CSV table of C-alpha atoms and ligand atoms in Angstrom, one decimal:
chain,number,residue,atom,x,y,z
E,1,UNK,CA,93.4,96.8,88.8
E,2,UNK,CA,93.7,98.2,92.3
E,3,UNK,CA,97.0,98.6,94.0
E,4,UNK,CA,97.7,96.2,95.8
E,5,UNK,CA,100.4,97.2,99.0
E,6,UNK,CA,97.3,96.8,101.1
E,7,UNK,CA,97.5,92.6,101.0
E,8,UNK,CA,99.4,90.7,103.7
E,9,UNK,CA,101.9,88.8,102.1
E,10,UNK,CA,101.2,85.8,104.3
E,11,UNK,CA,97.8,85.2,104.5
E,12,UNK,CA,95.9,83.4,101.5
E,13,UNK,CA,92.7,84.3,100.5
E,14,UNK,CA,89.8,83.1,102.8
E,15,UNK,CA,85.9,83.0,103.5
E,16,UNK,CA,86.2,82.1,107.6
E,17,UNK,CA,83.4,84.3,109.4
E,18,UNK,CA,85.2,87.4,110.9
E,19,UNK,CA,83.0,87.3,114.1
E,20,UNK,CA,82.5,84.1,116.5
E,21,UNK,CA,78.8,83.9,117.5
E,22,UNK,CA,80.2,81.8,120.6
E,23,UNK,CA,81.3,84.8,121.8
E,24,UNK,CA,77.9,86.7,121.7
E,25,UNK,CA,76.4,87.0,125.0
E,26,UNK,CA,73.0,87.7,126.3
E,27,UNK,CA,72.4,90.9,127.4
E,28,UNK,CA,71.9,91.0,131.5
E,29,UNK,CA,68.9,90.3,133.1
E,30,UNK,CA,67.2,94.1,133.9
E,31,UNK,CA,68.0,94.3,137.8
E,32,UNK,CA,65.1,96.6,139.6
E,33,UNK,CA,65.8,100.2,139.7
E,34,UNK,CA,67.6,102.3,137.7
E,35,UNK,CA,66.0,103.2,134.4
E,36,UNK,CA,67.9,106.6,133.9
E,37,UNK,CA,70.6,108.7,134.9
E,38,UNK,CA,74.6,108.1,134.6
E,39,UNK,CA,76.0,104.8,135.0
E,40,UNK,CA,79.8,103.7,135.9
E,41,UNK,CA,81.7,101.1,135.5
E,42,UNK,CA,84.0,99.3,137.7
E,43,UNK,CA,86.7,101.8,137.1
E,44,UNK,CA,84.5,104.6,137.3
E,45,UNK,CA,84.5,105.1,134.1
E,46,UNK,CA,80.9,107.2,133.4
E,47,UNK,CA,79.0,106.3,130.1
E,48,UNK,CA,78.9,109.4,127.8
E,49,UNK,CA,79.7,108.3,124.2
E,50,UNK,CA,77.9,105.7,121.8
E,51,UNK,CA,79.4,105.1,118.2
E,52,UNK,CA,76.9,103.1,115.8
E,53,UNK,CA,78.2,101.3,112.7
E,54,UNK,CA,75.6,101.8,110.6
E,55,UNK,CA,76.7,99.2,107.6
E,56,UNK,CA,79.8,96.5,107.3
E,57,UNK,CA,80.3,97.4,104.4
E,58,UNK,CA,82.9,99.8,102.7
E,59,UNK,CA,84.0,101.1,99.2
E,60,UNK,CA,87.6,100.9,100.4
E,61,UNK,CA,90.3,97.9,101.0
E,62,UNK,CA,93.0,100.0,103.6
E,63,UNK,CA,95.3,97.8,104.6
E,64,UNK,CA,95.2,97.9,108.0
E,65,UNK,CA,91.7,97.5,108.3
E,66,UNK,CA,89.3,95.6,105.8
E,67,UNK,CA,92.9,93.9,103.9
E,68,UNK,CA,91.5,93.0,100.6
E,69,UNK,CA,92.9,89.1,101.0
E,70,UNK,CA,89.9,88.8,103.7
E,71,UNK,CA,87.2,91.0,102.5
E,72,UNK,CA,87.2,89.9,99.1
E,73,UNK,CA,85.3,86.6,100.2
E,74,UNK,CA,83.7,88.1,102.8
E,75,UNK,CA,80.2,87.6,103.6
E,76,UNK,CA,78.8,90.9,104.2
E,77,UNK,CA,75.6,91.0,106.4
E,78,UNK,CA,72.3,90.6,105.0
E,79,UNK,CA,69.7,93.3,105.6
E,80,UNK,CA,67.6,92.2,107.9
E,81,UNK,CA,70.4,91.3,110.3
E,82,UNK,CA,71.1,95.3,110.3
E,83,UNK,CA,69.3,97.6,112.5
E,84,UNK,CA,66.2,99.6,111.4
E,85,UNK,CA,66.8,103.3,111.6
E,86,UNK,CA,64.2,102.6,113.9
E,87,UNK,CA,65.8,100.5,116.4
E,88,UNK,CA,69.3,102.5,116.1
E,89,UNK,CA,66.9,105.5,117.4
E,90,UNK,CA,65.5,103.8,120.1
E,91,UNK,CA,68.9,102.5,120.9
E,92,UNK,CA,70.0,105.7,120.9
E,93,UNK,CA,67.5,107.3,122.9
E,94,UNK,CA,67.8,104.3,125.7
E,95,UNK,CA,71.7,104.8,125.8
E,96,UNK,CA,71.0,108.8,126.0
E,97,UNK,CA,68.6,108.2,128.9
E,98,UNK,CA,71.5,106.9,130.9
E,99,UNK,CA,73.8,110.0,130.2
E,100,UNK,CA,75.2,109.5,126.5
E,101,UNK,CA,75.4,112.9,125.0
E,102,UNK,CA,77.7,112.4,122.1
E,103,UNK,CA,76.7,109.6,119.1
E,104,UNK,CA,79.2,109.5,116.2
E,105,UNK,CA,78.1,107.5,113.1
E,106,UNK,CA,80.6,105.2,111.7
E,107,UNK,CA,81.2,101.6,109.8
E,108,UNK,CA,82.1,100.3,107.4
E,109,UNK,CA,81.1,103.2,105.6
E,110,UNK,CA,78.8,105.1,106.8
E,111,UNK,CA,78.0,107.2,103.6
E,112,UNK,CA,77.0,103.5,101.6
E,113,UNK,CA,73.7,103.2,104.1
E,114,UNK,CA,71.1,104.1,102.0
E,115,UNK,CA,69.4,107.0,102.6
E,116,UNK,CA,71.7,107.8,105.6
E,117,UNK,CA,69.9,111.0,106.2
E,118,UNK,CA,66.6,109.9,107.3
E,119,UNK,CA,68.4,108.3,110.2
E,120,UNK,CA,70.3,111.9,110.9
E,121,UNK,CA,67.2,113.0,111.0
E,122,UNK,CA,65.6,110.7,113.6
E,123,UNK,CA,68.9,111.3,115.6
E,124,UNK,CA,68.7,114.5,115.4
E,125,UNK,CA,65.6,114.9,116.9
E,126,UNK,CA,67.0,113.4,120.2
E,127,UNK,CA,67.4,115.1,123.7
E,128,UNK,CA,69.2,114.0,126.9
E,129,UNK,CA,67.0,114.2,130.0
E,130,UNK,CA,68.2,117.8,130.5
E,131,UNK,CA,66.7,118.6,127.0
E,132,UNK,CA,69.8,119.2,124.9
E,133,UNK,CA,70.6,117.9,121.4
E,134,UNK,CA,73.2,115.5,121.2
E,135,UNK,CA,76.5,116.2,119.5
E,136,UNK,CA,75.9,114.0,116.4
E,137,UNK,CA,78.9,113.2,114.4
E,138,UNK,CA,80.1,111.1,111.2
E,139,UNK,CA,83.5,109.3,110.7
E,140,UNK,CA,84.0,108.9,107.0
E,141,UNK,CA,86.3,108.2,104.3
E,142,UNK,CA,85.0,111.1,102.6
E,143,UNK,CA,84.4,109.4,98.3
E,144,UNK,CA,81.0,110.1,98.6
E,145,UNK,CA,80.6,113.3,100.8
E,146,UNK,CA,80.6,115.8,97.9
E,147,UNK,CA,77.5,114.5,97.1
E,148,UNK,CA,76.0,114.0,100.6
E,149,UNK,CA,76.8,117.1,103.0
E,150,UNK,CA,74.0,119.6,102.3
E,151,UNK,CA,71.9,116.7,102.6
E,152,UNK,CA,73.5,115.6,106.1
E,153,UNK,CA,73.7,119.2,107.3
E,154,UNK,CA,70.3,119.6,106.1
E,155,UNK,CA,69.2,116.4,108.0
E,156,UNK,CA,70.6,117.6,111.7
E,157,UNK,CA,74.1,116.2,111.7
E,158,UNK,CA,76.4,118.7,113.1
E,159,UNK,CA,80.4,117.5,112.7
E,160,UNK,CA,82.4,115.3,110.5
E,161,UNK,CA,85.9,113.6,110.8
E,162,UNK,CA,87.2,112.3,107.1
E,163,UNK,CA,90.1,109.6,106.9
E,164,UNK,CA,92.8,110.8,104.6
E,165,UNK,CA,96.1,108.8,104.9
E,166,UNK,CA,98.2,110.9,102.2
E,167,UNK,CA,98.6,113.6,99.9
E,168,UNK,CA,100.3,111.8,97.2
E,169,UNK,CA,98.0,110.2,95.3
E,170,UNK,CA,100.3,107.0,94.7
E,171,UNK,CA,100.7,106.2,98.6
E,172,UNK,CA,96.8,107.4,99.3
E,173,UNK,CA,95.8,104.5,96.4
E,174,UNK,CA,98.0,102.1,97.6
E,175,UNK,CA,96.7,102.4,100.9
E,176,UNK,CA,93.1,102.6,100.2
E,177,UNK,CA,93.1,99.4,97.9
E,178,UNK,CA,90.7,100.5,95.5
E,179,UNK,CA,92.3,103.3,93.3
E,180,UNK,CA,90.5,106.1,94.9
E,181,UNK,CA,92.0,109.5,94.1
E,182,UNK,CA,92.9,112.2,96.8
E,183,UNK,CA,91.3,114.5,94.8
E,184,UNK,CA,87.2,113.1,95.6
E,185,UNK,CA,88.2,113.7,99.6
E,186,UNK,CA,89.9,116.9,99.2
E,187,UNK,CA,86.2,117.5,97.5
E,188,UNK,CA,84.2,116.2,99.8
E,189,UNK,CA,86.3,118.0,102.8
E,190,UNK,CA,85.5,121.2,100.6
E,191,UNK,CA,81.7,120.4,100.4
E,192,UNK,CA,81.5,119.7,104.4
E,193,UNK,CA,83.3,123.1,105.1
E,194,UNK,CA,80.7,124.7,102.8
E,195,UNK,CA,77.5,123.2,103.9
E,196,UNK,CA,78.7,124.0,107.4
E,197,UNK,CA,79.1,120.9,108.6
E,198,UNK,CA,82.2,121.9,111.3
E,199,UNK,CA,84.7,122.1,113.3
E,200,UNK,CA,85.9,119.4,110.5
E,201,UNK,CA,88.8,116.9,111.8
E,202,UNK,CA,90.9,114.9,109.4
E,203,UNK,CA,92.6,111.1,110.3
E,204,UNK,CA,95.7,110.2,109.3
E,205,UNK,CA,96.9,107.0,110.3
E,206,UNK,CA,100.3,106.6,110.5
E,207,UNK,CA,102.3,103.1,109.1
E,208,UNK,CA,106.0,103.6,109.2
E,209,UNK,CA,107.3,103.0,106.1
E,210,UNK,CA,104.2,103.1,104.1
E,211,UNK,CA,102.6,106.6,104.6
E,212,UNK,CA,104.9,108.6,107.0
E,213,UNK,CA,106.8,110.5,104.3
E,214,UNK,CA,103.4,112.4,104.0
E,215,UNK,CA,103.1,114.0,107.5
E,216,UNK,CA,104.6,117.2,107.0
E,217,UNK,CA,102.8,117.8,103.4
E,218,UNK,CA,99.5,116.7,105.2
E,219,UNK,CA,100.9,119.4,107.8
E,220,UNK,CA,101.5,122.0,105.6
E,221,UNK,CA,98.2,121.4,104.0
E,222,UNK,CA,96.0,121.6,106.6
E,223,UNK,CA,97.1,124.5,108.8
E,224,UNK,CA,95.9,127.5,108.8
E,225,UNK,CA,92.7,126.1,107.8
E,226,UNK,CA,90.5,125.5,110.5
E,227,UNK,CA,90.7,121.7,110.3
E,228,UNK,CA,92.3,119.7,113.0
E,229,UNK,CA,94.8,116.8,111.6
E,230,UNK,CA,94.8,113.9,113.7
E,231,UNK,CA,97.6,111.6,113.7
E,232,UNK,CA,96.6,108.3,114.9
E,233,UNK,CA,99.2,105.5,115.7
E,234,UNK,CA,98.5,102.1,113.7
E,235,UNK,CA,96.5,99.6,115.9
E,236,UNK,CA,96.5,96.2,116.2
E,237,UNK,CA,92.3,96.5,116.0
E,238,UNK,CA,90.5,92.8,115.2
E,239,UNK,CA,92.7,89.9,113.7
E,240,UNK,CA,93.1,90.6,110.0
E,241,UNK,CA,95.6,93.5,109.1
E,242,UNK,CA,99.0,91.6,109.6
E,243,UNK,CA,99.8,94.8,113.0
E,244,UNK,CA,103.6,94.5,113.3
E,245,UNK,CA,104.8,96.9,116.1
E,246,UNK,CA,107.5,97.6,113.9
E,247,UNK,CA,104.9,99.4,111.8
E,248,UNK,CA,103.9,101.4,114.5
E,249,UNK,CA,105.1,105.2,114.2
E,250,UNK,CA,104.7,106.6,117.9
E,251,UNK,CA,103.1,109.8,118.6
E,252,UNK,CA,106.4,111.3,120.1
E,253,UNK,CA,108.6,110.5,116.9
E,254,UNK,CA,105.1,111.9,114.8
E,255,UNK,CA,105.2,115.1,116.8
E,256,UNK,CA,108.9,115.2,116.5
E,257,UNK,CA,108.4,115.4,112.9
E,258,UNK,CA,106.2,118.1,112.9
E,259,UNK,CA,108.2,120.0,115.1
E,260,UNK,CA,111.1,119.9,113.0
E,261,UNK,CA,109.7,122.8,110.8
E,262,UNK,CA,106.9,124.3,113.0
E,263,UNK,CA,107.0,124.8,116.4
E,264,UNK,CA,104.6,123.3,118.6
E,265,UNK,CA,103.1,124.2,122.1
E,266,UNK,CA,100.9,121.7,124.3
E,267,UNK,CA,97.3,122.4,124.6
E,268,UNK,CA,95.2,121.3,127.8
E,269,UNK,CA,92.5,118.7,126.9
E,270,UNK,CA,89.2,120.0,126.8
E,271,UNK,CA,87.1,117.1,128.4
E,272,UNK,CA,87.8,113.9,130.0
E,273,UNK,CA,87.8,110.3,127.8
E,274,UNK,CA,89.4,112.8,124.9
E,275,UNK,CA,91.1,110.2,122.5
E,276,UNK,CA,93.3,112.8,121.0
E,277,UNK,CA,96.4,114.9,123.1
E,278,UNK,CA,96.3,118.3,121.0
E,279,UNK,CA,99.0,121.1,120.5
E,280,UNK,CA,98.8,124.1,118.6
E,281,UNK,CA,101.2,125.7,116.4
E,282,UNK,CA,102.7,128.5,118.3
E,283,UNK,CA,102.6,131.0,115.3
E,284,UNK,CA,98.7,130.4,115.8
E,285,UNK,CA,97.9,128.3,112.4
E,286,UNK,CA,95.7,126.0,114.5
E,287,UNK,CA,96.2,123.0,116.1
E,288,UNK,CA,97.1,119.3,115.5
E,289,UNK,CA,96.4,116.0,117.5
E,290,UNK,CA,97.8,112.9,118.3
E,291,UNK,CA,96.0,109.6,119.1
E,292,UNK,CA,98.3,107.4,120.6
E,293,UNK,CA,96.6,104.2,121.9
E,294,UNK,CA,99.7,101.8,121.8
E,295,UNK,CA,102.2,104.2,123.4
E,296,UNK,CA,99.9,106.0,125.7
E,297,UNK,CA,97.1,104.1,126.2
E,298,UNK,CA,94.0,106.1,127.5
E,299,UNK,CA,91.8,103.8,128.9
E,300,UNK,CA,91.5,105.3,132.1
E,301,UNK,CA,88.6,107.5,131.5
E,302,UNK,CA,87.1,105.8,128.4
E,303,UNK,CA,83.6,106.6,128.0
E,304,UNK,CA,82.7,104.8,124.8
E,305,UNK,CA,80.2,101.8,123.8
E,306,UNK,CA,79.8,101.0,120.6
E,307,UNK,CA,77.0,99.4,118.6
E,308,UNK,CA,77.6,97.1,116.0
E,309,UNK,CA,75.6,97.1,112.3
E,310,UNK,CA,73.8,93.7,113.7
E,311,UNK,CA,72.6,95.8,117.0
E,312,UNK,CA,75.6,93.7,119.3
E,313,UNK,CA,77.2,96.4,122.2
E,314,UNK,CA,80.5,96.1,122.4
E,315,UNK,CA,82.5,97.4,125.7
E,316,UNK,CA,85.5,98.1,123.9
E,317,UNK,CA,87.4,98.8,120.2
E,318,UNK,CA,89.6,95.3,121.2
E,319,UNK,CA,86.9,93.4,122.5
E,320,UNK,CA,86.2,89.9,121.6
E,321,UNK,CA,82.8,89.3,123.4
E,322,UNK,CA,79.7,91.7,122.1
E,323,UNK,CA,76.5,91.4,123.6
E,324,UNK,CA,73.0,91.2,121.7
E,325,UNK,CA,71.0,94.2,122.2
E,326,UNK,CA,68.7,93.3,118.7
E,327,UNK,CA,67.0,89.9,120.3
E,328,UNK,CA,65.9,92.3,123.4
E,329,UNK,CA,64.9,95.0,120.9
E,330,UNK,CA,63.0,92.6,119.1
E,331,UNK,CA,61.1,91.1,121.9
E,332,UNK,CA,58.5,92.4,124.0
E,333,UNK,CA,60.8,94.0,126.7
E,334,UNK,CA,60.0,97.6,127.4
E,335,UNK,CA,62.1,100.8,127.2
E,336,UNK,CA,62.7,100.7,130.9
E,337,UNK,CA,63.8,96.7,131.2
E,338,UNK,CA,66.1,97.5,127.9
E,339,UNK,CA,67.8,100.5,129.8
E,340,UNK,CA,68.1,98.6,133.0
E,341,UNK,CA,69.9,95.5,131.3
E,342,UNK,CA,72.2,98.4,129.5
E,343,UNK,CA,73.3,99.8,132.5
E,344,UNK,CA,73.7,96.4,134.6
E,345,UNK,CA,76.1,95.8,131.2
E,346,UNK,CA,77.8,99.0,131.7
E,347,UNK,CA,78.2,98.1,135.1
E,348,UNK,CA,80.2,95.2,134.9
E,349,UNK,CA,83.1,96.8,132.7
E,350,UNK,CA,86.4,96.0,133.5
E,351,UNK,CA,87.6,96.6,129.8
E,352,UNK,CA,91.1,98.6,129.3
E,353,UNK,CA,92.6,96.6,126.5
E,354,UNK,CA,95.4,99.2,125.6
E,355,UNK,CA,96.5,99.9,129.2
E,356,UNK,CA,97.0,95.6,129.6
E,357,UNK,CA,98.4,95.8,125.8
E,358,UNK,CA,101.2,98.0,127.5
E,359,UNK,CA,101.8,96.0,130.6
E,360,UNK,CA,101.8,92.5,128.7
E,361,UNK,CA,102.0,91.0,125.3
E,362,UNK,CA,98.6,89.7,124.4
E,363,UNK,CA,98.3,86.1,124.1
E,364,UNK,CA,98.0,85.5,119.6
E,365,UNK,CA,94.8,83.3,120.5
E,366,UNK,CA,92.6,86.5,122.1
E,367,UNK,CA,93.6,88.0,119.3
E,368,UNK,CA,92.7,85.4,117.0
E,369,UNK,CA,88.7,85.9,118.4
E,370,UNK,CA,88.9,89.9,118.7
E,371,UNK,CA,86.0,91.5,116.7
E,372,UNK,CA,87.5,93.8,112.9
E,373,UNK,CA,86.9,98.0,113.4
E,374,UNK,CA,84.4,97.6,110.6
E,375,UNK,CA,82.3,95.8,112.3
E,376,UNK,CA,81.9,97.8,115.3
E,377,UNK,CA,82.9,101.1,113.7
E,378,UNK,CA,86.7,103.1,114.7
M,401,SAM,N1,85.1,104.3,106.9
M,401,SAM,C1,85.1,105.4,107.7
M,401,SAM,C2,86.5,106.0,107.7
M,401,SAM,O1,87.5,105.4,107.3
M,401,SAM,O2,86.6,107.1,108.2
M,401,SAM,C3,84.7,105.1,109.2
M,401,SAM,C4,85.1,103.8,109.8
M,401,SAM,S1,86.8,103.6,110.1
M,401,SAM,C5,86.9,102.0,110.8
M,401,SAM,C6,87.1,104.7,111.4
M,401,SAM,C7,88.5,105.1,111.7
M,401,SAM,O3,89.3,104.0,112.1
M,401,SAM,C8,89.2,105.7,110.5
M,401,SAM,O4,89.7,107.0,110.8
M,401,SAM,C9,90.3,104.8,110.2
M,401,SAM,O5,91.5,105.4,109.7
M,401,SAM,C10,90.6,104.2,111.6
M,401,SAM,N2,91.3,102.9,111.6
M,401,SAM,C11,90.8,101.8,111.0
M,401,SAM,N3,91.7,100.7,111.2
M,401,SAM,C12,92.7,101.2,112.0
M,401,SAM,C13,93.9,100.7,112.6
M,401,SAM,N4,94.2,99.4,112.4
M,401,SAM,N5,94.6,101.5,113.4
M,401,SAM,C14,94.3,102.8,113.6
M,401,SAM,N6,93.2,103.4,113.0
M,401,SAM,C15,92.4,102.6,112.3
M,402,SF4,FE1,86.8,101.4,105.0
M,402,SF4,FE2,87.3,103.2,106.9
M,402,SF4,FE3,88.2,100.7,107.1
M,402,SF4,FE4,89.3,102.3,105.3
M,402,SF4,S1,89.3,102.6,107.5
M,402,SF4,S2,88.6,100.1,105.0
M,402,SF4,S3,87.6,103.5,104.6
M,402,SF4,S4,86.1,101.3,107.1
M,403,SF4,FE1,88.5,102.3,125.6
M,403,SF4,FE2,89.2,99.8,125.1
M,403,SF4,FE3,90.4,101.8,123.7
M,403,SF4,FE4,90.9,101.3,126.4
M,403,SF4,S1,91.4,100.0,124.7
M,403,SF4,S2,90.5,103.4,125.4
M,403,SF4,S3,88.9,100.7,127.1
M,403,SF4,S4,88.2,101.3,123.7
């Protein structure tokens, strides 16, 4: 049997539908004119980043996202509700027409879409309207990337980022859900750095009490090495993980930690909309960052949409509303109408969830309809 610290106490076992198709809206209407170039929100906020959920579905029960109370019964999507690699691409190409140059492939788990790597491919293959690549990355839990990184190096992708919560094999179990070892990340970290597939980063989140006597070994581990360590504070993402903000380890006390036994020494960010603040260690063993979207929210110059498994754009990670980009791919509506009704959507953004989160406490029924992170991918 799996460990099971990852259930909330509270909530019984339960088949209700994660995502409320009342709150799926109809893409805009495509307003004459602009079928390329950037787009910007109300804020200002300029369209550069797309993450994709390629599957709903993951190997893994972490508490704090997919608890295994809910996702036991859950229905998973069926597969002709998910995108074709084919309609990802075009999506992909439409969203890079209007100025996205970074894609990141996410879930779920990304690594259980079969045959991932023909879709890396088609990706790959990409170009904005300047004539450069994308930067094509993968967020993944990492069991199954020993066997997959030549393959996904092989296939075009460039980066990866792997989620490991803990060193200690007891607390990285108990927080996964499903009794997978440290030992099959710490592999598949070790294929990625060998097939090439780098700058790698590593995700930590942080729970306080659960997981945050392993910052300093999974400091000690990684420096030196090449790989970034990204702290990132507990978020109270979709409806189902229990968030507490007593849970919550902030960035500052995090860093704090750290700094305790190495010393520390900002770094300047290296392009706006970056989630993570980074320092490095001052006797040059790399660097570490800190993703701190409760404390410090970083709304201000968010450049992300996200695409979920079913083909629905979401605005934001706390959204609630998604809009449904698959019925206009799946009707007769051209490239150019499909980009114009993505940027009209872009457009009309006013989202900055975390920013509000820290001016107001959000009212338990919004949070009640928000959409779960593996649905539209972290
Ligand atoms: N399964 C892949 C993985 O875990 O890397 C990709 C999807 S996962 C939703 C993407 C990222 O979101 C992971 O790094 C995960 O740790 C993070 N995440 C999920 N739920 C979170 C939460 N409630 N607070 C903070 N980060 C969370
Ligand atoms: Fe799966 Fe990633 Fe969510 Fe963990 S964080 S349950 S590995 S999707
Ligand atoms: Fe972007 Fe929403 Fe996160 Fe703010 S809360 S940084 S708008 S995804």
């Amino acid at each position: 049997m799996p460990a099971s610290a990852g259930t909330i106490p509270s909530m019984s076992r339960r088949t209700v539908p994660l995502i409320d198709e009342r709150l799926t809206r109809r893409m805009p209407a495509a307003p004459d004119g602009l079928r390329h170039g950037s787009v910007a929100d109300r804020f200002g906020r300029v369209l550069g980043d797309l993450r994709i959920s390629v599957t709903d579905r993951c190997n893994f029960r972490c508490s704090y996202c997919m608890p295994r109370a809910v996702f036991d019964n859950h229905r998973f999507l069926p597969h002709d509700e998910l995108l074709s690699f084919e309609e990802i691409t075009r999506t992909a190409r439409l969203f890079a027409s209007l100025g996205v140059s970074k894609l990141r492939l996410t879930g779920g788990e990304p690594l259980l879409r079969k045959n991932l790597e023909a879709l890396v491919g088609q990706l790959a293959a990409l170009r904005t309207p300047d004539g450069r690549p994308l930067d094509l990355t993968l967020t993944t839990n990492a069991s199954l990337l020993a066997r997959k990184a030549a393959a996904l190096k092989a296939s075009g992708l460039q980066r990866v980022t792997v989620s490991l919560d803990a060193l200690d094999d007891t607390v990285f179990r108990a927080m996964n859900d499903a009794d997978y070892p440290v030992a099959d990340v710490l592999d598949g970290i070790a294929a990625a750095q060998a097939a090439g597939l780098g700058p790698i980063k590593v995700n930590m989140v942080v729970k306080r009490g659960v997981n945050d006597g392993q910052i300093q070994p999974m400091a000690q581990h990684f420096r030196g090495t090449g790989i970034e360590l990204r702290f990132i504070e507990y978020m109270d993402v979709g409806h189902t993980n229990g968030w507490r903000m007593d849970e919550v380890l902030p960035s500052d006390l995090v860093r704090g930690r750290i700094a305790e036994r190495w010393a520390l020494q900002p770094l300047p960010a290296e392009r706006p909309g970056e989630t993570a603040r980074r320092w490095r260690y001052a006797d040059g063993a790399g660097s570490v960052g800190f993703i701190s979207s409760v404390t410090e929210a970083f709304c201000g110059d968010c450049s992300r949409a996200r695409l979920s498994t079913d083909g629905r754009v979401y605005l934001c990670l706390f959204a609630s509303q998604g809009f449904d980009l698959r019925s206009l791919l799946r009707s007769p509506a051209d490239d150019g109408q499909i980009t114009a009704s993505i940027a009209a959507l872009w457009a009309q953004r006013g989202d900055r969830y975390s920013q509000l989160r820290s001016e107001a406490t959000p009212d338990p029924a919004e949070r009640q309809r928000r959409v779960e992170m593996s649905f539209i991918g972290g």
